[in-house]
Short mmCIF file of C-alpha atoms and ligand atoms in Angstrom, two decimals:
data_model
loop_
_atom_site.label_atom_id
_atom_site.label_comp_id
_atom_site.label_asym_id
_atom_site.label_seq_id
_atom_site.Cartn_x
_atom_site.Cartn_y
_atom_site.Cartn_z
CA MET B 1 -14.09 -6.26 18.15
CA THR B 2 -11.07 -7.16 20.20
CA ASP B 3 -8.36 -4.65 20.87
CA LEU B 4 -5.09 -6.49 20.42
CA THR B 5 -2.98 -3.97 22.36
CA ASP B 6 -1.97 -4.27 26.02
CA ASP B 7 -2.85 -1.74 28.75
CA TYR B 8 0.38 0.23 28.52
CA GLU B 9 -0.05 0.60 24.77
CA ASP B 10 -3.71 1.48 25.35
CA ASP B 11 -2.70 4.43 27.54
CA ARG B 12 -0.33 5.67 24.91
CA PHE B 13 -2.93 5.19 22.21
CA GLY B 14 -5.57 7.06 24.25
CA SER B 15 -3.40 10.15 24.47
CA ALA B 16 -1.55 10.03 21.15
CA GLY B 17 -1.42 13.13 18.97
CA LEU B 18 -1.91 10.97 15.93
CA ARG B 19 -3.19 7.42 16.02
CA LEU B 20 -3.77 4.71 13.48
CA THR B 21 -6.16 1.82 13.92
CA VAL B 22 -5.63 -1.18 11.67
CA ASP B 23 -8.56 -3.55 11.35
CA LEU B 24 -6.96 -6.93 10.72
CA THR B 25 -10.33 -8.62 10.13
CA ALA B 26 -11.16 -6.15 7.37
CA MET B 27 -7.68 -6.74 5.94
CA THR B 28 -7.98 -10.54 5.86
CA ASP B 29 -11.59 -10.31 4.59
CA ASN B 30 -10.29 -8.18 1.73
CA TRP B 31 -7.58 -10.73 0.96
CA LYS B 32 -10.13 -13.58 0.99
CA ASP B 33 -12.41 -11.55 -1.27
CA LEU B 34 -9.52 -11.04 -3.73
CA ALA B 35 -8.74 -14.76 -3.55
CA ARG B 36 -12.36 -15.49 -4.56
CA ARG B 37 -12.15 -12.97 -7.39
CA SER B 38 -8.89 -14.59 -8.54
CA GLY B 39 -10.82 -17.78 -9.30
CA LYS B 40 -8.52 -20.73 -9.96
CA ALA B 41 -5.36 -18.66 -9.52
CA ARG B 42 -3.52 -18.58 -6.17
CA THR B 43 -3.51 -15.20 -4.48
CA ALA B 44 -0.37 -13.69 -3.02
CA ALA B 45 -0.14 -10.77 -0.61
CA VAL B 46 2.08 -7.80 -1.42
CA VAL B 47 3.43 -6.44 1.88
CA LYS B 48 6.15 -4.04 0.72
CA ALA B 49 6.61 -0.61 2.38
CA ASP B 50 5.71 -1.98 5.83
CA ALA B 51 2.57 -3.55 4.38
CA TYR B 52 1.47 -0.22 2.89
CA GLY B 53 2.04 1.46 6.24
CA THR B 54 -0.01 -1.01 8.29
CA GLY B 55 2.99 -2.85 9.81
CA ILE B 56 4.58 -5.84 8.08
CA GLU B 57 4.78 -7.96 11.26
CA ASP B 58 1.10 -7.89 12.22
CA ALA B 59 -0.22 -7.66 8.67
CA GLY B 60 2.10 -10.44 7.46
CA GLU B 61 1.10 -12.74 10.30
CA ALA B 62 -2.63 -12.05 9.88
CA LEU B 63 -2.47 -12.70 6.13
CA TYR B 64 -0.45 -15.85 6.69
CA LEU B 65 -3.03 -17.10 9.21
CA ALA B 66 -5.78 -16.26 6.70
CA GLY B 67 -4.08 -18.62 4.24
CA ALA B 68 -1.65 -16.56 2.17
CA ARG B 69 1.42 -18.62 1.27
CA ASP B 70 2.95 -16.37 -1.41
CA PHE B 71 4.22 -12.94 -0.43
CA PHE B 72 5.96 -10.12 -2.28
CA VAL B 73 8.26 -7.61 -0.59
CA ALA B 74 10.42 -4.93 -2.21
CA THR B 75 13.68 -5.39 -0.31
CA VAL B 76 15.66 -8.19 1.27
CA ASP B 77 15.30 -6.53 4.71
CA GLU B 78 11.53 -6.68 4.40
CA GLY B 79 11.84 -10.34 3.47
CA VAL B 80 13.99 -11.12 6.52
CA THR B 81 11.40 -9.51 8.82
CA LEU B 82 8.47 -11.21 7.14
CA ARG B 83 10.10 -14.65 7.37
CA LEU B 84 9.56 -14.62 11.18
CA TYR B 85 5.79 -14.30 10.68
CA ALA B 86 5.29 -16.44 7.60
CA PRO B 87 7.45 -19.49 8.36
CA ASP B 88 6.80 -21.74 5.36
CA ALA B 89 5.51 -19.19 2.86
CA ARG B 90 7.22 -18.35 -0.42
CA ILE B 91 8.61 -14.82 -0.19
CA PHE B 92 9.55 -13.02 -3.42
CA VAL B 93 11.85 -9.99 -3.32
CA LEU B 94 10.80 -7.60 -6.09
CA CYS B 95 13.96 -5.48 -6.26
CA GLY B 96 16.03 -8.59 -6.90
CA ILE B 97 19.45 -9.59 -5.76
CA TRP B 98 22.73 -7.67 -5.47
CA PRO B 99 26.30 -8.88 -4.91
CA GLY B 100 26.74 -9.23 -1.15
CA THR B 101 23.11 -10.02 -0.36
CA GLU B 102 23.01 -13.64 -1.54
CA ARG B 103 23.65 -15.11 1.93
CA ARG B 104 20.65 -13.26 3.35
CA PHE B 105 18.51 -14.70 0.57
CA PHE B 106 19.69 -18.23 1.27
CA GLU B 107 19.57 -18.01 5.07
CA ASN B 108 16.02 -16.68 5.03
CA ASP B 109 14.77 -18.75 2.13
CA LEU B 110 13.87 -15.69 0.02
CA VAL B 111 13.26 -15.89 -3.72
CA PRO B 112 14.87 -13.10 -5.77
CA VAL B 113 12.88 -11.63 -8.63
CA ILE B 114 15.44 -11.31 -11.43
CA SER B 115 14.53 -8.21 -13.35
CA SER B 116 17.47 -7.01 -15.44
CA GLU B 117 20.19 -8.43 -17.67
CA GLU B 118 22.80 -7.58 -15.01
CA GLN B 119 20.88 -9.40 -12.30
CA LEU B 120 20.46 -12.38 -14.58
CA ALA B 121 24.22 -12.55 -15.25
CA PHE B 122 24.97 -12.21 -11.55
CA TRP B 123 22.37 -14.86 -10.70
CA MET B 124 23.94 -17.35 -13.14
CA ALA B 125 27.30 -16.78 -11.42
CA VAL B 126 25.70 -17.31 -8.00
CA LEU B 127 24.17 -20.59 -9.17
CA ALA B 128 27.56 -21.75 -10.47
CA ASP B 129 29.02 -21.15 -6.98
CA TYR B 130 26.17 -22.30 -4.76
CA GLY B 131 24.12 -24.75 -6.80
CA ASP B 132 20.35 -24.96 -7.30
CA TYR B 133 18.14 -22.22 -5.92
CA PRO B 134 14.71 -20.94 -7.01
CA CYS B 135 14.19 -17.52 -8.57
CA ALA B 136 11.42 -15.59 -10.30
CA LEU B 137 11.85 -13.89 -13.65
CA HIS B 138 10.32 -10.48 -14.23
CA VAL B 139 9.72 -9.81 -17.91
CA ASP B 140 8.92 -6.39 -19.30
CA THR B 141 5.81 -6.24 -21.48
CA GLY B 142 5.68 -2.47 -21.87
CA PHE B 143 5.89 -0.87 -18.43
CA ASN B 144 9.59 -0.04 -18.91
CA ARG B 145 10.40 -0.02 -15.23
CA LEU B 146 11.85 -3.41 -14.30
CA GLY B 147 11.95 -6.66 -16.22
CA ILE B 148 14.14 -8.30 -18.80
CA ASP B 149 13.36 -7.79 -22.44
CA MET B 150 10.56 -10.01 -23.71
CA ASP B 151 12.43 -11.47 -26.68
CA GLU B 152 15.42 -12.23 -24.47
CA ALA B 153 13.15 -13.98 -21.98
CA VAL B 154 11.61 -16.14 -24.70
CA ALA B 155 15.06 -16.91 -26.13
CA LEU B 156 16.28 -17.84 -22.66
CA ALA B 157 13.37 -20.27 -22.23
CA ASP B 158 14.37 -22.05 -25.44
CA ASP B 159 18.11 -21.90 -24.79
CA VAL B 160 19.22 -25.51 -24.34
CA SER B 161 22.67 -24.37 -23.21
CA ARG B 162 21.43 -22.50 -20.14
CA PRO B 163 22.55 -23.98 -16.79
CA ALA B 164 20.28 -26.70 -15.42
CA SER B 165 20.50 -25.01 -12.00
CA PHE B 166 18.61 -22.02 -13.44
CA ALA B 167 15.13 -22.89 -12.16
CA PRO B 168 12.56 -20.10 -12.17
CA VAL B 169 9.47 -20.94 -10.11
CA LEU B 170 7.58 -17.93 -11.46
CA VAL B 171 7.55 -15.72 -14.54
CA MET B 172 5.86 -12.39 -14.02
CA SER B 173 5.10 -9.05 -15.60
CA HIS B 174 3.31 -5.90 -14.46
CA LEU B 175 0.49 -3.91 -16.05
CA ALA B 176 1.03 -0.23 -16.73
CA CYS B 177 -2.65 0.75 -17.03
CA GLY B 178 -4.49 -1.85 -14.93
CA ASP B 179 -6.31 0.94 -13.08
CA ASP B 180 -7.88 2.11 -16.36
CA HIS B 181 -10.08 -0.64 -17.74
CA SER B 182 -10.66 1.20 -21.00
CA SER B 183 -6.96 1.30 -21.88
CA PRO B 184 -5.95 -0.82 -24.90
CA MET B 185 -2.57 -1.26 -23.19
CA ASN B 186 -4.07 -3.98 -20.96
CA ARG B 187 -4.90 -6.22 -23.95
CA GLN B 188 -1.52 -5.56 -25.53
CA GLN B 189 0.36 -6.53 -22.39
CA LEU B 190 -1.89 -9.57 -21.97
CA GLU B 191 -1.05 -10.79 -25.49
CA SER B 192 2.66 -10.21 -24.90
CA PHE B 193 2.61 -11.96 -21.56
CA ARG B 194 0.78 -14.95 -23.07
CA ARG B 195 3.78 -15.45 -25.34
CA VAL B 196 6.15 -15.37 -22.36
CA SER B 197 3.97 -17.64 -20.28
CA ALA B 198 3.74 -20.17 -23.15
CA ALA B 199 7.54 -20.16 -23.53
CA TYR B 200 7.83 -21.06 -19.83
CA GLU B 201 5.22 -23.80 -19.95
CA GLY B 202 4.91 -25.67 -16.66
CA ILE B 203 6.20 -22.70 -14.66
CA ASP B 204 3.70 -20.52 -12.77
CA SER B 205 2.98 -17.15 -14.31
CA SER B 206 1.67 -13.94 -12.79
CA LEU B 207 0.53 -10.69 -14.42
CA SER B 208 -1.94 -8.92 -12.18
CA ALA B 209 -1.71 -6.68 -9.14
CA SER B 210 -4.98 -5.56 -7.49
CA ALA B 211 -6.31 -3.72 -10.51
CA GLY B 212 -5.66 -6.64 -12.88
CA ILE B 213 -7.76 -8.97 -10.72
CA PHE B 214 -10.77 -6.81 -11.62
CA LEU B 215 -9.98 -7.12 -15.35
CA GLY B 216 -11.26 -10.70 -15.31
CA SER B 217 -10.01 -14.27 -15.47
CA ASP B 218 -7.90 -13.79 -18.64
CA TYR B 219 -5.56 -11.72 -16.51
CA HIS B 220 -5.27 -14.08 -13.54
CA PHE B 221 -2.86 -16.77 -14.82
CA ASP B 222 -1.52 -18.89 -11.90
CA LEU B 223 -0.90 -16.25 -9.26
CA THR B 224 -2.32 -12.78 -8.57
CA ARG B 225 -0.37 -10.14 -6.61
CA PRO B 226 -2.73 -7.72 -4.85
CA GLY B 227 -1.42 -4.99 -2.57
CA ILE B 228 -3.56 -1.85 -2.28
CA SER B 229 -6.92 -3.69 -2.33
CA ILE B 230 -5.90 -5.76 0.71
CA TYR B 231 -5.45 -2.48 2.60
CA GLY B 232 -8.81 -1.09 1.48
CA GLY B 233 -7.50 1.37 -1.12
CA GLU B 234 -8.95 1.99 -4.55
CA ALA B 235 -7.30 -0.02 -7.33
CA VAL B 236 -9.45 0.88 -10.33
CA SER B 237 -10.46 4.44 -11.07
CA GLY B 238 -14.07 5.13 -11.92
CA LEU B 239 -15.31 1.92 -10.27
CA ALA B 240 -16.96 1.81 -6.84
CA ASN B 241 -14.35 0.39 -4.46
CA PRO B 242 -15.73 -2.91 -3.10
CA MET B 243 -13.05 -3.37 -0.41
CA ARG B 244 -13.55 -2.75 3.31
CA PRO B 245 -11.60 0.19 4.80
CA VAL B 246 -8.70 -1.12 6.89
CA VAL B 247 -6.88 1.91 8.28
CA THR B 248 -8.34 4.74 10.36
CA ALA B 249 -6.14 7.76 11.09
CA GLU B 250 -7.20 10.18 13.82
CA ALA B 251 -5.59 13.36 15.15
CA ARG B 252 -6.16 14.89 18.55
CA VAL B 253 -7.73 18.32 18.96
CA ILE B 254 -5.21 20.41 20.89
CA GLN B 255 -7.26 23.57 21.02
CA VAL B 256 -10.62 24.95 19.93
CA ARG B 257 -10.52 28.65 19.21
CA THR B 258 -13.09 31.29 18.34
CA VAL B 259 -12.10 33.79 15.67
CA LYS B 260 -13.95 36.87 14.44
CA ALA B 261 -15.06 37.47 10.85
CA GLY B 262 -12.45 39.42 8.89
CA GLN B 263 -9.50 37.60 10.45
CA SER B 264 -7.32 35.14 8.57
CA VAL B 265 -6.02 31.66 9.34
CA SER B 266 -2.56 30.07 9.12
CA TYR B 267 0.51 30.84 7.02
CA GLY B 268 0.13 33.32 4.21
CA ARG B 269 -3.36 34.26 5.51
CA ALA B 270 -4.49 31.54 3.12
CA MET B 271 -8.01 31.54 4.54
CA GLN B 272 -9.98 34.76 5.14
CA LEU B 273 -12.91 34.30 7.50
CA THR B 274 -16.20 35.73 6.25
CA ARG B 275 -18.10 34.84 9.42
CA ASP B 276 -17.36 34.40 13.13
CA SER B 277 -15.80 30.96 13.25
CA ARG B 278 -14.69 28.15 15.51
CA LEU B 279 -11.53 26.32 14.58
CA ALA B 280 -10.12 23.04 15.86
CA VAL B 281 -6.33 22.75 15.81
CA VAL B 282 -5.20 19.11 15.60
CA SER B 283 -1.81 17.51 16.10
CA ALA B 284 -0.99 16.17 12.67
CA GLY B 285 0.59 17.92 9.72
CA TYR B 286 2.56 17.29 6.61
CA ALA B 287 5.46 15.78 8.58
CA ASP B 288 2.98 13.04 9.51
CA GLY B 289 1.93 12.44 5.93
CA TYR B 290 -1.14 14.67 6.10
CA MET B 291 -0.10 16.41 2.95
CA ARG B 292 0.19 20.16 2.60
CA SER B 293 -1.34 19.98 -0.86
CA GLN B 294 -4.68 19.32 0.90
CA SER B 295 -4.73 22.86 2.34
CA SER B 296 -7.95 24.79 1.71
CA GLY B 297 -5.99 27.51 -0.07
CA GLY B 298 -2.56 29.02 -0.53
CA VAL B 299 -1.19 26.04 -2.46
CA PRO B 300 -0.97 25.80 -6.28
CA LEU B 301 -3.16 22.68 -6.43
CA ARG B 302 -6.24 24.65 -5.28
CA GLN B 303 -6.19 26.54 -8.57
CA ILE B 304 -6.78 23.25 -10.36
CA LEU B 305 -8.83 21.28 -7.83
CA PRO B 306 -10.88 23.73 -5.75
CA GLN B 307 -11.83 21.17 -3.08
CA GLY B 308 -9.38 20.99 -0.14
CA GLY B 309 -9.24 18.22 2.46
CA HIS B 310 -11.92 17.21 4.96
CA GLY B 311 -11.91 15.48 8.31
CA PHE B 312 -14.77 13.89 10.22
CA ILE B 313 -15.82 14.57 13.80
CA ALA B 314 -19.03 14.46 15.85
CA GLY B 315 -20.91 12.96 12.94
CA ARG B 316 -19.98 15.70 10.47
CA ARG B 317 -17.48 16.39 7.74
CA VAL B 318 -15.31 19.41 8.51
CA PRO B 319 -13.08 21.23 6.00
CA VAL B 320 -9.38 21.97 6.45
CA ALA B 321 -8.94 25.71 7.13
CA GLY B 322 -5.99 27.47 5.51
CA ARG B 323 -2.59 25.92 5.01
CA ILE B 324 -1.63 22.61 6.61
CA THR B 325 1.60 23.08 8.60
CA MET B 326 4.38 20.69 9.64
CA ASP B 327 2.84 19.40 12.87
CA LEU B 328 -0.61 20.97 12.94
CA THR B 329 -3.76 21.19 10.86
CA ILE B 330 -6.72 23.49 11.44
CA PHE B 331 -10.30 22.40 10.76
CA ASP B 332 -13.30 24.73 10.47
CA ILE B 333 -15.90 23.42 12.94
CA THR B 334 -18.22 26.44 12.82
CA ASP B 335 -21.12 24.37 11.45
CA LEU B 336 -21.05 21.99 14.43
CA PRO B 337 -23.11 22.76 17.54
CA ASP B 338 -21.30 24.84 20.21
CA ASN B 339 -19.45 22.61 22.65
CA ALA B 340 -19.73 19.61 20.30
CA ILE B 341 -15.94 19.43 20.34
CA THR B 342 -13.43 20.01 23.09
CA ALA B 343 -9.67 19.68 23.35
CA GLY B 344 -8.73 16.00 23.55
CA ASP B 345 -11.36 14.83 21.03
CA TYR B 346 -10.17 13.14 17.85
CA VAL B 347 -10.79 14.14 14.23
CA GLU B 348 -10.83 11.27 11.72
CA LEU B 349 -8.38 12.18 8.96
CA PHE B 350 -9.41 9.11 6.98
CA GLY B 351 -11.17 5.85 7.70
CA SER B 352 -14.73 4.66 7.24
CA ASN B 353 -16.20 8.20 7.03
CA VAL B 354 -13.60 9.86 4.82
CA ALA B 355 -12.08 7.37 2.38
CA VAL B 356 -8.30 7.38 2.11
CA ASP B 357 -8.77 7.90 -1.63
CA GLU B 358 -10.80 11.04 -1.01
CA VAL B 359 -7.89 12.44 1.02
CA ALA B 360 -5.61 11.41 -1.83
CA ARG B 361 -7.73 13.20 -4.42
CA SER B 362 -7.75 16.48 -2.51
CA ALA B 363 -3.96 16.13 -2.09
CA GLY B 364 -3.48 15.47 -5.83
CA THR B 365 -2.17 11.96 -5.31
CA ILE B 366 -3.26 8.33 -4.83
CA GLY B 367 -4.28 6.37 -1.72
CA TYR B 368 -1.04 4.38 -1.93
CA GLU B 369 0.99 7.50 -1.18
CA ILE B 370 -1.25 8.56 1.71
CA LEU B 371 -1.03 5.11 3.36
CA THR B 372 2.72 4.76 2.93
CA SER B 373 3.48 8.33 4.07
CA MET B 374 1.99 8.22 7.54
CA GLY B 375 5.47 8.53 9.01
CA LEU B 376 6.85 7.55 12.39
CA ARG B 377 5.05 9.90 14.74
CA HIS B 378 1.90 7.92 15.36
CA GLU B 379 0.68 5.28 17.77
CA ARG B 380 -0.72 2.24 16.04
CA ARG B 381 -3.19 -0.28 17.36
CA TYR B 382 -4.65 -3.41 15.85
CA ILE B 383 -8.21 -4.61 16.20
CA ALA B 384 -9.84 -7.84 15.06
CA GLU B 385 -13.29 -9.39 15.24
CA GLU B 386 -13.54 -12.26 17.68
CA GLU B 387 -13.52 -15.68 16.06
C1 PLP H 401 3.48 -3.05 -5.77
C2 PLP H 401 3.35 -4.13 -6.74
C3 PLP H 401 2.22 -4.96 -6.75
C4 PLP H 401 0.99 -4.64 -5.93
O1 PLP H 401 0.30 -3.59 -6.55
P1 PLP H 401 -1.11 -3.01 -6.08
O2 PLP H 401 -1.48 -2.04 -7.12
O3 PLP H 401 -0.83 -2.35 -4.76
O4 PLP H 401 -2.05 -4.14 -5.94
C5 PLP H 401 2.23 -6.06 -7.58
N1 PLP H 401 3.28 -6.33 -8.40
C6 PLP H 401 4.37 -5.52 -8.44
C7 PLP H 401 5.48 -5.85 -9.37
C8 PLP H 401 4.44 -4.40 -7.63
O5 PLP H 401 5.51 -3.60 -7.70
#
């Protein structure tokens, strides 16, 4: 492994309260794996939300160097940043285009994803003023989030009076239940999207995010759009996750304290100690995205899901003790040998020993939210295997 940070950054990383390590080799291996699973279809990379918290600059560049030439971002700002790292790639902007942003699209060669009637009307006006420019068309097949109505999309395809400058390079839709392979919704959306895709014959079509890739070749069309699987997260529930973990989050132990049986820990006395205990206080809390709902007790979620969060240190899993606070979390390290841990050591919050999706489950959410909530208060470093 090569550490891609310089010495100054290394010093900061070595003493950071919270640090994130992003394994770019694991990330690009995951993308290549998804490209293989996508068969004949091309495979894009979805890098919205700062590449799911991993950093759009480094992640974008690594994925570009691995061969990705189609990217999806959510906003025009993300597209402008990505353009510097993916010079000749096609960059689609999922939230579409708004009056006042068209210059930024043109200057940075970004492709708007047109996803409402209003955007379509505005886009036609833009084309009348500026001439030919590519776009993508997002068609709703049942998600009811973004996308123009299916019948309208089909009618538009057949409309001989539409402007010749209207030139979609992609028609796309999005699955509502891709993460649940037993859902009949997948088939229904597939059938609907086949109709759309047939109406736009000769234009690339795209239906599947990460989860849809695992539904099989029927769902691949011309282009797949994985996000979470590139970053090692779980896309399909109830299926072993075949992706390599990409992100490791670690928090520094500020203090180890010994507490007698009968005492309590943290706000609300949420944990009552039944034995003499040792506790490690680490410098990460809910303001850093280590969610309060993972507390061992004293939060409503524990009445539904008894299991609170766990960290990993000195070869062992250690449970969160009491409530997670804004900047600090307490772990119960009583079961570790005395002196196994001292101030300055790091607890893995998630990574290769505690999956990000396990953290998500104990917080009552999904890995996506954990990855994209890591906040601003961490040091990040990138590692890669040597070529
Ligand atoms: C976010 C997003 C994706 C990527 O989804 P994952 O589940 O992270 O793979 C693909 N397509 C659209 C429209 C999206 O919004």
